[in-house]
Structures are given as C-alpha cells and as structure tokens.
PDB file of C-alpha atoms in Angstrom:
ATOM      1  CA  UNK J 110      -8.144   4.297   0.813  1.00 79.00           C
ATOM      2  CA  UNK J 111      -7.015   1.404   3.037  1.00 89.00           C
ATOM      3  CA  UNK J 112      -3.363   2.292   2.408  1.00 91.00           C
ATOM      4  CA  UNK J 113      -3.993   5.882   3.530  1.00 93.00           C
ATOM      5  CA  UNK J 114      -5.649   4.702   6.736  1.00 95.00           C
ATOM      6  CA  UNK J 115      -2.759   2.317   7.466  1.00 95.00           C
ATOM      7  CA  UNK J 116      -0.178   5.071   6.812  1.00 94.00           C
ATOM      8  CA  UNK J 117      -2.056   7.546   9.023  1.00 95.00           C
ATOM      9  CA  UNK J 118      -2.322   4.952  11.817  1.00 96.00           C
ATOM     10  CA  UNK J 119       1.449   4.536  11.731  1.00 96.00           C
ATOM     11  CA  UNK J 120       1.882   8.295  12.200  1.00 95.00           C
ATOM     12  CA  UNK J 121      -0.784   8.363  14.933  1.00 95.00           C
ATOM     13  CA  UNK J 122       0.869   5.503  16.766  1.00 95.00           C
ATOM     14  CA  UNK J 123       4.022   7.587  17.182  1.00 95.00           C
ATOM     15  CA  UNK J 124       1.977  10.267  18.939  1.00 94.00           C
ATOM     16  CA  UNK J 125       0.915   7.663  21.499  1.00 95.00           C
ATOM     17  CA  UNK J 126       4.400   6.165  21.925  1.00 95.00           C
ATOM     18  CA  UNK J 127       3.715   3.005  19.929  1.00 96.00           C
ATOM     19  CA  UNK J 128       6.059   1.294  17.504  1.00 96.00           C
ATOM     20  CA  UNK J 129       4.767  -0.303  14.331  1.00 96.00           C
ATOM     21  CA  UNK J 130       5.523  -3.139  11.962  1.00 95.00           C
ATOM     22  CA  UNK J 131       4.050  -3.032   8.487  1.00 92.00           C
ATOM     23  CA  UNK J 132       3.136  -6.147   6.556  1.00 88.00           C
ATOM     24  CA  UNK J 133       1.698  -6.607   3.077  1.00 85.00           C
ATOM     25  CA  UNK J 134      -1.861  -5.693   3.996  1.00 88.00           C
ATOM     26  CA  UNK J 135      -1.729  -4.874   7.703  1.00 94.00           C
ATOM     27  CA  UNK J 136       0.040  -2.997  10.461  1.00 96.00           C
ATOM     28  CA  UNK J 137       0.797  -4.005  14.038  1.00 97.00           C
ATOM     29  CA  UNK J 138       0.998  -1.185  16.585  1.00 97.00           C
ATOM     30  CA  UNK J 139       2.758  -2.050  19.831  1.00 96.00           C
ATOM     31  CA  UNK J 140       3.798  -0.493  23.123  1.00 95.00           C
ATOM     32  CA  UNK J 141       4.331  -1.942  26.593  1.00 93.00           C
ATOM     33  CA  UNK J 142       0.555  -2.394  27.035  1.00 92.00           C
ATOM     34  CA  UNK J 143      -1.023  -2.610  23.579  1.00 95.00           C
ATOM     35  CA  UNK J 144      -0.682  -4.971  20.674  1.00 96.00           C
ATOM     36  CA  UNK J 145      -3.066  -3.887  17.936  1.00 97.00           C
ATOM     37  CA  UNK J 146      -3.300  -5.423  14.471  1.00 97.00           C
ATOM     38  CA  UNK J 147      -5.233  -3.532  11.802  1.00 98.00           C
ATOM     39  CA  UNK J 148      -5.962  -4.957   8.386  1.00 97.00           C
ATOM     40  CA  UNK J 149      -8.492  -4.255   5.653  1.00 97.00           C
ATOM     41  CA  UNK J 150     -11.227  -6.876   5.482  1.00 96.00           C
ATOM     42  CA  UNK J 151     -13.074  -5.593   2.407  1.00 95.00           C
ATOM     43  CA  UNK J 152     -13.906  -2.242   0.790  1.00 93.00           C
ATOM     44  CA  UNK J 153     -15.974  -1.062   3.759  1.00 95.00           C
ATOM     45  CA  UNK J 154     -14.452  -2.717   6.842  1.00 96.00           C
ATOM     46  CA  UNK J 155     -11.256  -3.319   8.778  1.00 97.00           C
ATOM     47  CA  UNK J 156     -10.465  -6.246  11.060  1.00 97.00           C
ATOM     48  CA  UNK J 157      -8.874  -5.061  14.306  1.00 97.00           C
ATOM     49  CA  UNK J 158      -7.346  -7.511  16.743  1.00 97.00           C
ATOM     50  CA  UNK J 159      -6.103  -6.264  20.096  1.00 97.00           C
ATOM     51  CA  UNK J 160      -4.909  -7.686  23.358  1.00 95.00           C
ATOM     52  CA  UNK J 161      -7.374  -7.984  26.193  1.00 90.00           C
ATOM     53  CA  UNK J 162      -5.583  -9.098  29.356  1.00 86.00           C
ATOM     54  CA  UNK J 163      -4.148 -12.478  28.342  1.00 87.00           C
ATOM     55  CA  UNK J 164      -6.437 -12.974  25.351  1.00 92.00           C
ATOM     56  CA  UNK J 165      -7.054 -11.323  22.031  1.00 94.00           C
ATOM     57  CA  UNK J 166     -10.250  -9.763  20.787  1.00 95.00           C
ATOM     58  CA  UNK J 167     -11.062  -9.372  17.097  1.00 96.00           C
ATOM     59  CA  UNK J 168     -13.703  -6.998  15.849  1.00 96.00           C
ATOM     60  CA  UNK J 169     -14.875  -5.845  12.428  1.00 96.00           C
ATOM     61  CA  UNK J 170     -14.992  -2.045  12.244  1.00 95.00           C
ATOM     62  CA  UNK J 171     -16.329   0.113   9.389  1.00 95.00           C
ATOM     63  CA  UNK J 172     -13.542   2.167   7.803  1.00 94.00           C
ATOM     64  CA  UNK J 173     -15.087   5.446   9.019  1.00 93.00           C
ATOM     65  CA  UNK J 174     -14.710   4.257  12.633  1.00 95.00           C
ATOM     66  CA  UNK J 175     -11.131   2.908  12.454  1.00 96.00           C
ATOM     67  CA  UNK J 176      -9.414   6.090  13.682  1.00 96.00           C
ATOM     68  CA  UNK J 177     -11.876   6.523  16.542  1.00 95.00           C
ATOM     69  CA  UNK J 178     -11.532   2.901  17.642  1.00 96.00           C
ATOM     70  CA  UNK J 179      -7.726   2.960  17.459  1.00 97.00           C
ATOM     71  CA  UNK J 180      -7.545   6.260  19.355  1.00 96.00           C
ATOM     72  CA  UNK J 181      -9.594   4.638  22.121  1.00 95.00           C
ATOM     73  CA  UNK J 182      -7.170   1.699  22.148  1.00 96.00           C
ATOM     74  CA  UNK J 183      -4.139   4.022  22.262  1.00 96.00           C
ATOM     75  CA  UNK J 184      -5.641   5.817  25.267  1.00 95.00           C
ATOM     76  CA  UNK J 185      -6.535   2.710  27.300  1.00 93.00           C
ATOM     77  CA  UNK J 186      -5.155   2.806  30.814  1.00 90.00           C
ATOM     78  CA  UNK J 187      -4.598  -0.946  31.054  1.00 90.00           C
ATOM     79  CA  UNK J 188      -4.965  -4.024  28.890  1.00 91.00           C
ATOM     80  CA  UNK J 189      -8.067  -5.288  30.674  1.00 91.00           C
ATOM     81  CA  UNK J 190     -10.178  -2.447  29.269  1.00 88.00           C
ATOM     82  CA  UNK J 191     -12.336  -3.606  26.390  1.00 90.00           C
ATOM     83  CA  UNK J 192     -13.071  -0.940  23.803  1.00 91.00           C
ATOM     84  CA  UNK J 193     -16.737  -0.813  22.900  1.00 85.00           C
ATOM     85  CA  UNK J 194     -17.768  -0.008  19.350  1.00 84.00           C
ATOM     86  CA  UNK J 195     -20.786   2.271  19.069  1.00 83.00           C
ATOM     87  CA  UNK J 196     -22.587   3.445  15.960  1.00 81.00           C
ATOM     88  CA  UNK J 197     -22.292   7.167  15.360  1.00 88.00           C
ATOM     89  CA  UNK J 198     -21.284   9.326  12.415  1.00 90.00           C
ATOM     90  CA  UNK J 199     -17.656  10.358  11.828  1.00 91.00           C
ATOM     91  CA  UNK J 200     -16.857  14.053  12.107  1.00 93.00           C
ATOM     92  CA  UNK J 201     -15.697  15.741   8.936  1.00 92.00           C
ATOM     93  CA  UNK J 202     -14.107  19.130   8.364  1.00 91.00           C
ATOM     94  CA  UNK J 203     -17.268  20.688   6.935  1.00 92.00           C
ATOM     95  CA  UNK J 204     -19.209  19.594  10.018  1.00 92.00           C
ATOM     96  CA  UNK J 205     -16.540  21.084  12.312  1.00 93.00           C
ATOM     97  CA  UNK J 206     -16.914  24.427  10.549  1.00 91.00           C
ATOM     98  CA  UNK J 207     -20.743  24.199  10.773  1.00 93.00           C
ATOM     99  CA  UNK J 208     -20.660  23.446  14.498  1.00 93.00           C
ATOM    100  CA  UNK J 209     -18.040  25.972  15.571  1.00 92.00           C
ATOM    101  CA  UNK J 210     -17.627  28.370  12.643  1.00 87.00           C
ATOM    102  CA  UNK J 211     -15.175  31.051  13.824  1.00 91.00           C
ATOM    103  CA  UNK J 212     -13.650  29.025  16.641  1.00 93.00           C
ATOM    104  CA  UNK J 213     -12.602  26.184  14.339  1.00 93.00           C
ATOM    105  CA  UNK J 214     -11.335  28.605  11.700  1.00 92.00           C
ATOM    106  CA  UNK J 215      -9.225  30.320  14.382  1.00 94.00           C
ATOM    107  CA  UNK J 216      -7.706  26.967  15.343  1.00 94.00           C
ATOM    108  CA  UNK J 217      -6.799  26.227  11.718  1.00 94.00           C
ATOM    109  CA  UNK J 218      -5.224  29.686  11.456  1.00 94.00           C
ATOM    110  CA  UNK J 219      -3.228  29.160  14.675  1.00 94.00           C
ATOM    111  CA  UNK J 220      -1.808  25.935  13.271  1.00 95.00           C
ATOM    112  CA  UNK J 221      -0.943  27.617   9.964  1.00 94.00           C
ATOM    113  CA  UNK J 222       0.745  30.459  11.826  1.00 93.00           C
ATOM    114  CA  UNK J 223       2.765  28.011  13.942  1.00 93.00           C
ATOM    115  CA  UNK J 224       3.802  26.117  10.804  1.00 93.00           C
ATOM    116  CA  UNK J 225       4.897  29.349   9.137  1.00 91.00           C
ATOM    117  CA  UNK J 226       6.996  30.135  12.194  1.00 91.00           C
ATOM    118  CA  UNK J 227       8.329  26.605  12.632  1.00 90.00           C
ATOM    119  CA  UNK J 228       7.971  24.412   9.539  1.00 85.00           C
ATOM    120  CA  UNK J 229       9.329  21.456  11.548  1.00 85.00           C
ATOM    121  CA  UNK J 230       6.429  21.613  13.994  1.00 88.00           C
ATOM    122  CA  UNK J 231       5.588  18.066  15.020  1.00 91.00           C
ATOM    123  CA  UNK J 232       2.991  18.356  17.775  1.00 93.00           C
ATOM    124  CA  UNK J 233       0.444  20.947  18.822  1.00 94.00           C
ATOM    125  CA  UNK J 234      -2.614  20.466  21.032  1.00 95.00           C
ATOM    126  CA  UNK J 235      -5.515  22.905  20.782  1.00 95.00           C
ATOM    127  CA  UNK J 236      -8.959  22.885  22.233  1.00 93.00           C
ATOM    128  CA  UNK J 237     -12.257  24.512  21.415  1.00 93.00           C
ATOM    129  CA  UNK J 238     -15.487  24.404  23.334  1.00 93.00           C
ATOM    130  CA  UNK J 239     -16.589  21.323  21.385  1.00 95.00           C
ATOM    131  CA  UNK J 240     -13.440  19.627  20.051  1.00 95.00           C
ATOM    132  CA  UNK J 241     -10.016  18.470  21.129  1.00 95.00           C
ATOM    133  CA  UNK J 242      -7.712  19.075  18.187  1.00 96.00           C
ATOM    134  CA  UNK J 243      -4.208  17.714  17.881  1.00 96.00           C
ATOM    135  CA  UNK J 244      -1.825  18.522  15.083  1.00 95.00           C
ATOM    136  CA  UNK J 245       0.746  15.761  14.791  1.00 95.00           C
ATOM    137  CA  UNK J 246       3.217  15.343  11.957  1.00 93.00           C
ATOM    138  CA  UNK J 247       0.892  16.896   9.314  1.00 93.00           C
ATOM    139  CA  UNK J 248      -2.195  15.087  10.592  1.00 95.00           C
ATOM    140  CA  UNK J 249      -5.116  16.851  12.237  1.00 96.00           C
ATOM    141  CA  UNK J 250      -6.801  14.673  14.861  1.00 96.00           C
ATOM    142  CA  UNK J 251     -10.298  15.897  15.746  1.00 96.00           C
ATOM    143  CA  UNK J 252     -12.103  14.406  18.745  1.00 95.00           C
ATOM    144  CA  UNK J 253     -15.629  15.363  19.765  1.00 95.00           C
ATOM    145  CA  UNK J 254     -15.895  16.094  23.488  1.00 95.00           C
ATOM    146  CA  UNK J 255     -19.621  15.273  23.437  1.00 94.00           C
ATOM    147  CA  UNK J 256     -18.948  11.910  21.710  1.00 90.00           C
ATOM    148  CA  UNK J 257     -21.741  12.552  19.196  1.00 93.00           C
ATOM    149  CA  UNK J 258     -19.286  11.949  16.337  1.00 94.00           C
ATOM    150  CA  UNK J 259     -16.455   9.509  15.783  1.00 94.00           C
ATOM    151  CA  UNK J 260     -13.010  11.024  16.072  1.00 95.00           C
ATOM    152  CA  UNK J 261     -11.395  11.497  12.721  1.00 95.00           C
ATOM    153  CA  UNK J 262      -8.001  12.200  11.180  1.00 95.00           C
ATOM    154  CA  UNK J 263      -7.259  14.522   8.274  1.00 95.00           C
ATOM    155  CA  UNK J 264      -4.181  15.473   6.307  1.00 93.00           C
ATOM    156  CA  UNK J 265      -3.699  19.103   7.361  1.00 93.00           C
ATOM    157  CA  UNK J 266      -2.198  20.083   4.016  1.00 87.00           C
ATOM    158  CA  UNK J 267      -5.430  19.121   2.257  1.00 87.00           C
ATOM    159  CA  UNK J 268      -7.701  21.243   4.434  1.00 82.00           C
TER     160      UNK J 268
END
C-alpha cells in the first residue's frame, strides 16, 4: 500500500510541476517553492516533512489523508503557508456515485470517451457541482468543493 501511494505521489507531482527523487522508503518532491519528503512511518501513517519559510515542519499523517495533504502542499502560493491537517473522511468512488449519481457517471464516461479517442491523453480537468475531478496520467484526482471529505486519488483503470 505504501509503495502505491509513493508511486501515485510521483505521478501527481508531475501534474503540479514538481520533480521527484525516490529513495528506499521515501520520495522527495521539489519545485522552486516546495520541498516535500514523504515516507511511511508504520502501517497506518506517513511522516511528511515540508519547507516552511526557512524552516522545516514534520507532521504524521494517516495514510488516508496523504493525498489530500500533499495536494494542499502542491497548491500553496508561497512557502510561508502552513498546511493544516484536519480530521475528515476520505472520499471514495462509491461515495462519489452516491452523492452525484448521474453527474459522476457522466464524468467517468467523458473520460473513457476521451481515452478511446486519444489513448495518449495525459491531462483532463472536469467539474461537477460537488467535485473537481482531474484525470492525469491514468490517475483520477477527486477533490470535494465543500471540503467535507479528503481529496483522494484512484487508478482510473481500476474504476
């Protein structure tokens, strides 16, 4: 599970113009503003260290919140912004379908149609009334506009 999260973070980092270096049990994601280190701590948690102005901040994040926390770091406007961890539930595909039913199914079908037309499709941004959905390099990034759920990342081929 930790390896999958690390691999998906590497793909996500490309979407936000970050480079990455992989080590035995961690990854460092870097751009001109961010330096983020993500490593598994135990079965349930990840240790994330990121730059905060001229210092570093380390925080222990449950594995279900790693994508959400890293997406917030990728989107920071400057390195003095501290990302706050809050306790909510991660969104899953079943919940997306429960909340939006037809609208979410239509989005999935649009992505499939685009992939059938262009199998090399790398990036596609779609939006529903509740979610911001990004397809990037076979990953589906789902972000809740109401912030009631953690953002989550799914392998599109497994949906």
